[in-house]
Short mmCIF file of C-alpha atoms and ligand atoms in Angstrom, two decimals:
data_model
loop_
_atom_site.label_atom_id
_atom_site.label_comp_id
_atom_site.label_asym_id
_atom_site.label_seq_id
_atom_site.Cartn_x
_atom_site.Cartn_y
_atom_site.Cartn_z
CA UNK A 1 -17.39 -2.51 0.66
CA UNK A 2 -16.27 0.93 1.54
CA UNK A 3 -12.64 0.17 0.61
CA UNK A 4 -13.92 -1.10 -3.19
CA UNK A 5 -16.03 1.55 -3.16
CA UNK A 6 -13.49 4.20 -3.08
CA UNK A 7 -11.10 2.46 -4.73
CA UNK A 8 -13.26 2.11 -7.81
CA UNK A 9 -14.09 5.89 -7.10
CA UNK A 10 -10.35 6.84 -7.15
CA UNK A 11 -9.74 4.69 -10.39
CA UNK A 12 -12.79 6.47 -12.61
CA UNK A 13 -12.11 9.94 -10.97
CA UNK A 14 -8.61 10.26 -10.12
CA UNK A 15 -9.75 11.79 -6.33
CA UNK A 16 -11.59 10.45 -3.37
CA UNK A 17 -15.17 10.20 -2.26
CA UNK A 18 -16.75 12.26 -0.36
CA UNK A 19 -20.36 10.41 0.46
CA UNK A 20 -21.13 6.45 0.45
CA UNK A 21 -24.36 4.73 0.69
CA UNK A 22 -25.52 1.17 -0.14
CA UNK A 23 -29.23 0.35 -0.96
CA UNK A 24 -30.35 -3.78 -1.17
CA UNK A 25 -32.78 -5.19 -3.11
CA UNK A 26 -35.48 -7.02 -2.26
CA UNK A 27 -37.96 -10.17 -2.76
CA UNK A 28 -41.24 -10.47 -2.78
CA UNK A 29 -41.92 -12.79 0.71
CA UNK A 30 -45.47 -13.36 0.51
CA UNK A 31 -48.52 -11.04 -0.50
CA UNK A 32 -49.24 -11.44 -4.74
CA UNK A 33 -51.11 -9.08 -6.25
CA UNK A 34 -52.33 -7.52 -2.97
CA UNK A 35 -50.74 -3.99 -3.17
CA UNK A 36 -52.81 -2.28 -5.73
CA UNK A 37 -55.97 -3.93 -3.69
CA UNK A 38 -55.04 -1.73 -0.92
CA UNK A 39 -53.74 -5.07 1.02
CA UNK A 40 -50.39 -5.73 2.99
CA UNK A 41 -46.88 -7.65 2.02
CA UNK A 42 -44.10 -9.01 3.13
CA UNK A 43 -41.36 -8.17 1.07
CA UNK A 44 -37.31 -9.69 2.47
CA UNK A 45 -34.49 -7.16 2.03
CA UNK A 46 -32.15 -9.40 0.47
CA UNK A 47 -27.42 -9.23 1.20
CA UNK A 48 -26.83 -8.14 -2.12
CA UNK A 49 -27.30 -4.61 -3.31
CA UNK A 50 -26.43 -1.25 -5.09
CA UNK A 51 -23.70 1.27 -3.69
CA UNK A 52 -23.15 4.83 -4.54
CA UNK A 53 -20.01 7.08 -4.25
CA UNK A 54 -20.16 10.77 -4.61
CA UNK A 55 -17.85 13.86 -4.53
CA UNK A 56 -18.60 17.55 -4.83
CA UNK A 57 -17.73 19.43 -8.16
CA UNK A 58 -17.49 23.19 -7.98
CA UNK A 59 -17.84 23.36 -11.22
CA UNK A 60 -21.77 22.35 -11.60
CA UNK A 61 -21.10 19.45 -13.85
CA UNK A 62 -22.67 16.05 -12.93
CA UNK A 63 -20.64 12.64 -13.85
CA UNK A 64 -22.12 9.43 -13.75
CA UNK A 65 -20.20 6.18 -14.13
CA UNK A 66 -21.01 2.80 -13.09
CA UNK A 67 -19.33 -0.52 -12.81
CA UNK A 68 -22.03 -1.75 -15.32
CA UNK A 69 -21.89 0.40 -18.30
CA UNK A 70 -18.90 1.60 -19.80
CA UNK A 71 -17.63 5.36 -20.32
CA UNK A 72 -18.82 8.24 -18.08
CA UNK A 73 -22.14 10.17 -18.90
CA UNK A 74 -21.58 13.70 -18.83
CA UNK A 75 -24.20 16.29 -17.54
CA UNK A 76 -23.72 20.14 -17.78
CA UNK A 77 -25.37 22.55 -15.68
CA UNK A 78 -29.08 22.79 -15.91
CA UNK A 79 -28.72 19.32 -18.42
CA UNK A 80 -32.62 18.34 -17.23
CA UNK A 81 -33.35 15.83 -19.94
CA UNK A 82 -33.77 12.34 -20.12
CA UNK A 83 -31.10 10.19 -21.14
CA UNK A 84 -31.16 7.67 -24.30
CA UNK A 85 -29.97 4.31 -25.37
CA UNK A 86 -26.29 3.44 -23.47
CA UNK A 87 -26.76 6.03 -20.75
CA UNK A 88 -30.79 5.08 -19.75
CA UNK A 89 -29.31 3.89 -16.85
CA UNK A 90 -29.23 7.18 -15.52
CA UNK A 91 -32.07 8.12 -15.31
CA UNK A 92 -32.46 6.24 -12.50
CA UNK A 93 -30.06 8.96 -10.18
CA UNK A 94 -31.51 11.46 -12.45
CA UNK A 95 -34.99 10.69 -12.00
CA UNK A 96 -33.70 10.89 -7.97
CA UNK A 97 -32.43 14.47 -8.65
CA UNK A 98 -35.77 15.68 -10.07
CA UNK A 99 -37.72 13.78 -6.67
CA UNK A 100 -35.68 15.38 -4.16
CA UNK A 101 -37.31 19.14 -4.28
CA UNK A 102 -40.65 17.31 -4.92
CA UNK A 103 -40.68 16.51 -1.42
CA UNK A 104 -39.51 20.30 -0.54
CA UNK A 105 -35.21 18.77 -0.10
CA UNK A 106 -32.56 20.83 -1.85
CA UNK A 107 -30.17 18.16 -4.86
CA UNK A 108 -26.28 19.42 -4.76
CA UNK A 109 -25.59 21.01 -8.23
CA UNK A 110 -22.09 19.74 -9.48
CA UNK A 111 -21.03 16.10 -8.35
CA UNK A 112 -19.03 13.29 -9.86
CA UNK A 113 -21.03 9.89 -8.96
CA UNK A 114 -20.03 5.83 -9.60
CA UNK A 115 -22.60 2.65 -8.98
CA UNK A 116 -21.40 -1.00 -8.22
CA UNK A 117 -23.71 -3.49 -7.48
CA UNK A 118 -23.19 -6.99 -6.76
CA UNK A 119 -27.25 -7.77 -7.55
CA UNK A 120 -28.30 -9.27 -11.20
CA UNK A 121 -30.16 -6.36 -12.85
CA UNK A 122 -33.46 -7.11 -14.09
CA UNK A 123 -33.75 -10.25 -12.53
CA UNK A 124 -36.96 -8.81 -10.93
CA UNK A 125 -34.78 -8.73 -7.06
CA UNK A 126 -34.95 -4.69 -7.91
CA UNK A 127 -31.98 -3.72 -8.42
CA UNK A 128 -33.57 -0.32 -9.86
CA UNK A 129 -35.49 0.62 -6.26
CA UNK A 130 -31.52 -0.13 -5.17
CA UNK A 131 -29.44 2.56 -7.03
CA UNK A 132 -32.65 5.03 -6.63
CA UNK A 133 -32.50 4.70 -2.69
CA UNK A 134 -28.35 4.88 -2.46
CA UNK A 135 -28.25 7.57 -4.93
CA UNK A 136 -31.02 9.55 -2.67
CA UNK A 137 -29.04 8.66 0.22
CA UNK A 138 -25.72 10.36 -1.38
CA UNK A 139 -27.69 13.07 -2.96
CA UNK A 140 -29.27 14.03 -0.01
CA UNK A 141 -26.51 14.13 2.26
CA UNK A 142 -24.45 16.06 -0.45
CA UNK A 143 -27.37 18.79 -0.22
CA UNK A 144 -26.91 19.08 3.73
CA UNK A 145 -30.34 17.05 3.86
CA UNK A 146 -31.20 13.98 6.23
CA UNK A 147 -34.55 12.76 4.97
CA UNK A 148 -36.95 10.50 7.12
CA UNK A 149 -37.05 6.90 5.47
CA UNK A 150 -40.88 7.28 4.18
CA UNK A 151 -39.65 10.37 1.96
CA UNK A 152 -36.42 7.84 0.85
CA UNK A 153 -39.03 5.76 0.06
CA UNK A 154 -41.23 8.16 -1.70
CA UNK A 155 -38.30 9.69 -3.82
CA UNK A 156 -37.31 6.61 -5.14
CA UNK A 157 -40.88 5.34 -6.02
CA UNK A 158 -41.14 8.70 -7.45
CA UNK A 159 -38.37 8.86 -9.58
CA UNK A 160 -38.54 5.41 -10.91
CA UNK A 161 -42.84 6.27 -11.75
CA UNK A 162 -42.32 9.61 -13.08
CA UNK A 163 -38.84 9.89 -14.48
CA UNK A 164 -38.24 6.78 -15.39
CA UNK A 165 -41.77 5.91 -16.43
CA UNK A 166 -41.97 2.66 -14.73
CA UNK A 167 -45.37 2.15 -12.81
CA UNK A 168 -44.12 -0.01 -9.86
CA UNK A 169 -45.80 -0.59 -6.53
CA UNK A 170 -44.48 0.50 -3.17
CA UNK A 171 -43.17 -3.08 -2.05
CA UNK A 172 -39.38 -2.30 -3.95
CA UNK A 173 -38.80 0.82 -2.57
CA UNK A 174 -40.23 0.35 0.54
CA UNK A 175 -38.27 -2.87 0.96
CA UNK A 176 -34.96 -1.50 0.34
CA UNK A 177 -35.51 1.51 2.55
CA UNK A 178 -37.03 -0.30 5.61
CA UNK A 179 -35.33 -3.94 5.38
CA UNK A 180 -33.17 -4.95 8.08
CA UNK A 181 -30.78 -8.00 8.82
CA UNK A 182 -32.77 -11.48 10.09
CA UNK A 183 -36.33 -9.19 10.06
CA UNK A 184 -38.87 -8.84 7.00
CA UNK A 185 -40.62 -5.92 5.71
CA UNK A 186 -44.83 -5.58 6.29
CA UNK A 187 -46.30 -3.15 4.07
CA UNK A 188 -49.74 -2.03 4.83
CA UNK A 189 -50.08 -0.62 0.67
CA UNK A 190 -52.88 1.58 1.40
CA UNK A 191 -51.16 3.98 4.35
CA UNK A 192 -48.52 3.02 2.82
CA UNK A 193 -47.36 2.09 6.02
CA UNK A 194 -43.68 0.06 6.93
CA UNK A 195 -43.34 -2.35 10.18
CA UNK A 196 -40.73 -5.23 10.18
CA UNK A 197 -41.21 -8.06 12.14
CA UNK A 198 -38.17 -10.72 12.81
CA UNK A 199 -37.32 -13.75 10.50
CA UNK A 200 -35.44 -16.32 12.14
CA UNK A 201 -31.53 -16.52 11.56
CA UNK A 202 -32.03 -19.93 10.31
CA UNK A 203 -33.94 -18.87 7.05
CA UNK A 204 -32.29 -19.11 3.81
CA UNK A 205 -33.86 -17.52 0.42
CA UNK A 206 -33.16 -19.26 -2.83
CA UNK A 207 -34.04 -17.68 -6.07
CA UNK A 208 -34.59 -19.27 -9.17
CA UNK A 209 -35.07 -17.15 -12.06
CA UNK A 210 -36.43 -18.91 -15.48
CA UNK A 211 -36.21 -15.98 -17.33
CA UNK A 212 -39.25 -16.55 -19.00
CA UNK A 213 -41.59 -13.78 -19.62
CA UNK A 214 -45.22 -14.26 -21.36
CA UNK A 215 -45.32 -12.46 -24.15
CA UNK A 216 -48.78 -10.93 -23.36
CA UNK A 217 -47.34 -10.27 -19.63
CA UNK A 218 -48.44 -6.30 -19.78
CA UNK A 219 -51.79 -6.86 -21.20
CA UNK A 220 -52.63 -9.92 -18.74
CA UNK A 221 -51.16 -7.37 -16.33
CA UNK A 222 -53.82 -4.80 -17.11
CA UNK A 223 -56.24 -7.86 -17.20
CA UNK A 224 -56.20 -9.16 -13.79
CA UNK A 225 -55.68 -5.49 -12.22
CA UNK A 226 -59.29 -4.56 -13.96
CA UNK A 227 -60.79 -7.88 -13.00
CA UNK A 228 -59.96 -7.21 -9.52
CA UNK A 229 -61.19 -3.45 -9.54
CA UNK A 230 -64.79 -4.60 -10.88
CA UNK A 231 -65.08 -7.02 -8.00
CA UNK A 232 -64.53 -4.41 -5.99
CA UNK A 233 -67.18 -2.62 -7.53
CA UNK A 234 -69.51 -5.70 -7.91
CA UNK A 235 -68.97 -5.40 -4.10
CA UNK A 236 -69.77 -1.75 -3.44
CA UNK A 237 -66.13 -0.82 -2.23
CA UNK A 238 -63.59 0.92 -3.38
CA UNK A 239 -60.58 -1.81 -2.99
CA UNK A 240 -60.61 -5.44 -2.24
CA UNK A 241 -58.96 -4.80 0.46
CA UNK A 242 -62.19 -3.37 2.42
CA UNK A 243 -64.36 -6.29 1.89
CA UNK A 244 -64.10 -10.07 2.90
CA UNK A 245 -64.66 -13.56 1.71
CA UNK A 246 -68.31 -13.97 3.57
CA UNK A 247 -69.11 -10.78 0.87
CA UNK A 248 -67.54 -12.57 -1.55
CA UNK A 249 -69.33 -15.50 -1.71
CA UNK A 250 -72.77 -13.26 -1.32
CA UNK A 251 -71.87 -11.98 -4.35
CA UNK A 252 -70.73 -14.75 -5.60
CA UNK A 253 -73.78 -15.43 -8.30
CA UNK A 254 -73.68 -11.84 -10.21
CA UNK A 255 -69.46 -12.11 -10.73
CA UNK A 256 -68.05 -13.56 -13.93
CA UNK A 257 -65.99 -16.89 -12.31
CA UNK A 258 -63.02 -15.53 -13.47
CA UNK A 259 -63.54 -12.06 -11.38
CA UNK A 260 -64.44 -14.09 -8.32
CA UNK A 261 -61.44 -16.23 -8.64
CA UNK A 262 -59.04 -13.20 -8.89
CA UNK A 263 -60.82 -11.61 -5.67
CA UNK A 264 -60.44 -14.68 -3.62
CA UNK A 265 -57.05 -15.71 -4.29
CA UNK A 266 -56.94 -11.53 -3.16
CA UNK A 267 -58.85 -11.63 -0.18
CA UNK A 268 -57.03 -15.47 0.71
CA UNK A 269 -53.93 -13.60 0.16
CA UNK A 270 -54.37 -11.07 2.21
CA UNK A 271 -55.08 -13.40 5.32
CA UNK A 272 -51.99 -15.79 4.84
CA UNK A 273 -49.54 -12.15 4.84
CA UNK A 274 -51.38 -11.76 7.78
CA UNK A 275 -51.40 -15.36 8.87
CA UNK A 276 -47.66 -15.41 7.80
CA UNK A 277 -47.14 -12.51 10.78
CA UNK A 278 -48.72 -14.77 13.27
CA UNK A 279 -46.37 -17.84 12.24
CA UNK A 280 -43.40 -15.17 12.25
CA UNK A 281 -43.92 -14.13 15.39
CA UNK A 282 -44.29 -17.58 17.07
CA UNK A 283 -40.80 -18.13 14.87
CA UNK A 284 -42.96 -21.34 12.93
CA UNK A 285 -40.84 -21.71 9.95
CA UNK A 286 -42.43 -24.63 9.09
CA UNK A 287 -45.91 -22.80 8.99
CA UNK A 288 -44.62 -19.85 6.86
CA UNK A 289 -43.66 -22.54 4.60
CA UNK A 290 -46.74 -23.72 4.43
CA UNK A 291 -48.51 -20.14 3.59
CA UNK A 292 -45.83 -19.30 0.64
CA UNK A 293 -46.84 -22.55 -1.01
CA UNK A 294 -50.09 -22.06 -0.46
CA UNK A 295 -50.27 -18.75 -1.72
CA UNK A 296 -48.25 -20.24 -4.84
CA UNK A 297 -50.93 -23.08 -5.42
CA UNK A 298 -53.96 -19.83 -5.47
CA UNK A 299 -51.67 -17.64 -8.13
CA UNK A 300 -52.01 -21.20 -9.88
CA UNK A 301 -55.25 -22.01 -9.91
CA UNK A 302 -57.05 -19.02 -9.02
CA UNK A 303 -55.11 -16.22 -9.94
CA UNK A 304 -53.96 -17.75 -13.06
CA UNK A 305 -50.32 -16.04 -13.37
CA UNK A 306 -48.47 -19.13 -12.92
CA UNK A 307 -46.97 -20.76 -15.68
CA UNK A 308 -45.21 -24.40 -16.35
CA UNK A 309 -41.91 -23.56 -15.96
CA UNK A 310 -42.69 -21.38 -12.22
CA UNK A 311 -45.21 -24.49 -11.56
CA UNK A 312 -42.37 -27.12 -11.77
CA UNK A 313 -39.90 -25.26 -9.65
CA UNK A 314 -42.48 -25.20 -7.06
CA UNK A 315 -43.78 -29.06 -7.26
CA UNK A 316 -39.75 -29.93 -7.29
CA UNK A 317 -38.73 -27.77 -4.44
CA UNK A 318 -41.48 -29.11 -2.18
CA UNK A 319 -40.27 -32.40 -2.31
CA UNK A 320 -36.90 -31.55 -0.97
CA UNK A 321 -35.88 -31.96 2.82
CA UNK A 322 -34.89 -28.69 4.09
CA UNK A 323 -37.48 -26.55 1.62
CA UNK A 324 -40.36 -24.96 4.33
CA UNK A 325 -42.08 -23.59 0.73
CA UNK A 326 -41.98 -21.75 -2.28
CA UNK A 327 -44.06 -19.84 -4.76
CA UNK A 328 -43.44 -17.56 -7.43
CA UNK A 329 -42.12 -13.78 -6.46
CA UNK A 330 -43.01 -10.55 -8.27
CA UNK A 331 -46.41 -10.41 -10.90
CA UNK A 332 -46.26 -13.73 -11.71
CA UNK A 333 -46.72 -14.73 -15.75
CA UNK A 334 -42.69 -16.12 -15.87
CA UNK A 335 -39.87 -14.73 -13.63
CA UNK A 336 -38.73 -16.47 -10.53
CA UNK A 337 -39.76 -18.90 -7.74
CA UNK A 338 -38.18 -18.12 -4.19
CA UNK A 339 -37.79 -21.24 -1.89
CA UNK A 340 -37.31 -20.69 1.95
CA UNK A 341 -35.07 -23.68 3.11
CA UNK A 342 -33.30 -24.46 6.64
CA UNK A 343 -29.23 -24.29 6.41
CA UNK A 344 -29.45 -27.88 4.99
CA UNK A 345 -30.50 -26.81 1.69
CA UNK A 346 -27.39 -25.99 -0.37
CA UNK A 347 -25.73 -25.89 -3.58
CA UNK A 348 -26.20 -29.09 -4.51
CA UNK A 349 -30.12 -29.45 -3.70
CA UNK A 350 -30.35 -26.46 -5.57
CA UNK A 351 -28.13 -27.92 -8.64
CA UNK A 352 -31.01 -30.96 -8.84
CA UNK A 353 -33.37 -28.73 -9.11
CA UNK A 354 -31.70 -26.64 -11.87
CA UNK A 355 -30.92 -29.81 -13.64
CA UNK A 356 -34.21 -31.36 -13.67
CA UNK A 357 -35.61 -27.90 -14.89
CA UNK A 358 -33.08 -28.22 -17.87
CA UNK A 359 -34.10 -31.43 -18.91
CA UNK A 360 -37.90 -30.41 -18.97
CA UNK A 361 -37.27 -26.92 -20.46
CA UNK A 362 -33.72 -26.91 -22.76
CA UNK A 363 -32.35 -23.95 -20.13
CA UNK A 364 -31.17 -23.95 -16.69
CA UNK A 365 -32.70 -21.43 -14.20
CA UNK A 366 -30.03 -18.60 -13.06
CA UNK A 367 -29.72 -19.70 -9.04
CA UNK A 368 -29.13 -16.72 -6.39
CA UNK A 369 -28.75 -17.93 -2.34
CA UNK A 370 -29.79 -14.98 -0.55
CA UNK A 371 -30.09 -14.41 3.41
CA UNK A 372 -31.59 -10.91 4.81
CA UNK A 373 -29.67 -8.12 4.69
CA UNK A 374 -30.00 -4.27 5.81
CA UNK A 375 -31.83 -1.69 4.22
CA UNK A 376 -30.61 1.68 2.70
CA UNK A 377 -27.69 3.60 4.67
CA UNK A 378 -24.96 5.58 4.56
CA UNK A 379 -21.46 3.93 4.84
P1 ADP B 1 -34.87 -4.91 -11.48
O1 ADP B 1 -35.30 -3.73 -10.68
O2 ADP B 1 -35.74 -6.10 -11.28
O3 ADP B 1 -33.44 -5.26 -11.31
P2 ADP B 1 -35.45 -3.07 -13.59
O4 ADP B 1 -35.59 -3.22 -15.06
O5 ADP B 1 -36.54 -2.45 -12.82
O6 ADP B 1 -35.07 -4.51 -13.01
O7 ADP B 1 -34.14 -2.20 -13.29
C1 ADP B 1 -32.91 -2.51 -13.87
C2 ADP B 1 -32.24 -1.25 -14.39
O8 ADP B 1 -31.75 -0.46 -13.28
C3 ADP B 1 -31.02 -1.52 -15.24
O9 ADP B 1 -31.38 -1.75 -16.58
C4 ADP B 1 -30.25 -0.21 -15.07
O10 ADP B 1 -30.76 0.79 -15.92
C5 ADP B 1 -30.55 0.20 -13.64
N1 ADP B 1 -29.48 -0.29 -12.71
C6 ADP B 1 -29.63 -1.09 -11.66
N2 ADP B 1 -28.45 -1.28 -11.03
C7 ADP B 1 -27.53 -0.59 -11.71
C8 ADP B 1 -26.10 -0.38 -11.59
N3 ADP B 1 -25.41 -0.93 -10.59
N4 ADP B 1 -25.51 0.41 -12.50
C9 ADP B 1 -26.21 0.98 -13.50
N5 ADP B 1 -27.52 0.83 -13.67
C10 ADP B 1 -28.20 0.07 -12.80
MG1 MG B 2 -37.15 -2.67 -10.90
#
């Protein structure tokens, strides 16, 4: 990658880097809807990512280019506003500019910068936590800077909630920061606090993205977030995450069935990312398997943020030899459904699948095979 990398550099700029870093993106293991209840997640780093290349400019001008968009986006000195339209995208390093002094770092002044990226973008594997970690990376090293990976983390998450104006959890950036090859992230959300523990070599992600998307999907959103926050209250706590199911079912008679369904597929969640640890550790694919399709058959009946199209990716994967389970990945309400396979899954399984899907629906699912890759570094 470094040789592209400055290659591409040297064709949009005419000079050599000076700074490389490459952030991945991530999916969303096991652990739905748990992060705003205070709960934890496992979240996969996935081979497939965002890189950054950067060179000083004595000059104070910032350039942005990337592999993606056409043209170069010029900045002058002191150019603080938000970007429109075409050049949106940049907001993203932008938003990574304004984050660094937030957490008391210096951001170089004048720079010319270029993103490639070999990961679908908006195909919900976060390929925006991706450029906001490798451009923190290259802007941080450009400053004379070497931040610990929380604050990474916490610029990124920053930038993309407060520049960017997207309200996303911790689980993105905190995946690309803290993945790492043939491990998977654990995210305790309240802390927030980052662990990995090890995924075996022999586990192999496939993604299949319906790009479907409810057309209600912020306001059912909003819904489920507020039915889980007044079972918490019904409960006397602050989050879900500091009660339990014997509570639960206490409380049981004086919650609306549709609050206590949302808490218990909550509280059940919780236990299976922690139950999904256990079968980790003792290297039981075949377990894990059985906790991600689990966890898909509660967002389906209890959480109610499946929909057809995720439900039938699920009930045809779990019929095929060499699938350990599957489940939808991200908030559910359209999107994707990751599988977990052995090595004897391929191309062709996956093809079945894609093709009984577009009989059913009139559109094939996009298909990405992902393994575990590294988090956010410099090259
Ligand atoms: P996701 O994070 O699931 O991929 P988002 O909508 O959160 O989807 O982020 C996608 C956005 O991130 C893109 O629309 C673009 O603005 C920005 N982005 C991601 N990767 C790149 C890239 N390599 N070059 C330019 N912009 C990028
Ligand atoms: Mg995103």
């Amino acid at each position: 990658m470094k040789a592209q990398l400055t290659k591409m550099f040297l064709a949009a700029y005419g000079r050599a880097p000076e700074i490389l870093a490459g952030a991945p993106g991530r999916i969303e293991f096991i652990g739905n809807h748990t992060d705003y209840n205070g709960g934890p997640v496992l979240g996969a780093a996935i081979d497939r990512g965002v890189w950054v290349a950067l060179a000083g400019r004595a000059d104070g001008q910032r350039r942005f280019t990337s592999d993606q968009r056409d043209g170069i986006v010029t900045l002058a000195p002191g150019d603080q506003a938000k970007r429109e339209g075409s050049e949106n995208w940049v907001n993203y390093p932008l938003g990574v500019l304004h984050a660094l002094p937030v957490f008391g770092l210096r951001a170089p002044s004048g720079f010319d910068y270029l993103a490639t990226s070999n990961l679908p973008a908006g195909a919900g594997l976060s390929s925006s936590a991706a450029i906001e970690l490798a451009s923190a990376l290259v802007f941080a090293e450009a400053a004379g800077e070497r931040p610990l990976r929380e604050t990474l983390v916490k610029i990124g998450k920053h930038a993309e909630n407060n520049f960017v104006g997207v309200p996303c959890g911790i689980l993105d950036q905190g995946v690309s920061g803290f993945g790492e090859k043939n491990r998977l992230v654990f995210i305790d959300c309240r802390g927030p606090q980052f662990a990995t523990v090890p995924l075996s070599t022999g586990a192999h992600f496939w993604i299949f993205n319906t790009h479907t998307k409810h057309a209600l999907v912020d306001g059912l959103y909003a819904e489920r977030h507020g039915e889980c926050m007044a079972a918490a209250k019904a409960l006397g706590v602050e989050l879900l995450v500091d009660t339990n199911l014997a509570a639960l079912e206490a409380a049981k008679p004086k919650l609306k069935p549709a609050v206590y369904r949302r808490a218990k597929h909550v509280l059940e969640e919780m236990a299976r990312v922690e139950a999904a640890q256990n079968a980790l550790a003792q290297d039981d694919l075949a377990a894990v398997g059985r906790l991600l399709t689990a966890s898909h058959r509660s967002s389906q009946h209890g959480f109610e943020n499946s929909t057809d199209e995720l439900d039938f990716l699920v009930d045809a994967l779990v019929t095929m030899p060499g699938v350990f389970g599957a489940r939808l990945t991200g908030g559910g309400f359209g999107g994707a459904v990751m599988a977990m396979t052995g090595a004897d899954f391929g191309d062709a399984q996956a093809q079945i699948i894609a093709e009984a899907y577009g009989k059913k629906f009139g559109t094939r699912p996009d298909i990405l095979h992902a393994l575990t890759g590294d988090g956010a570094r410099l090259l």
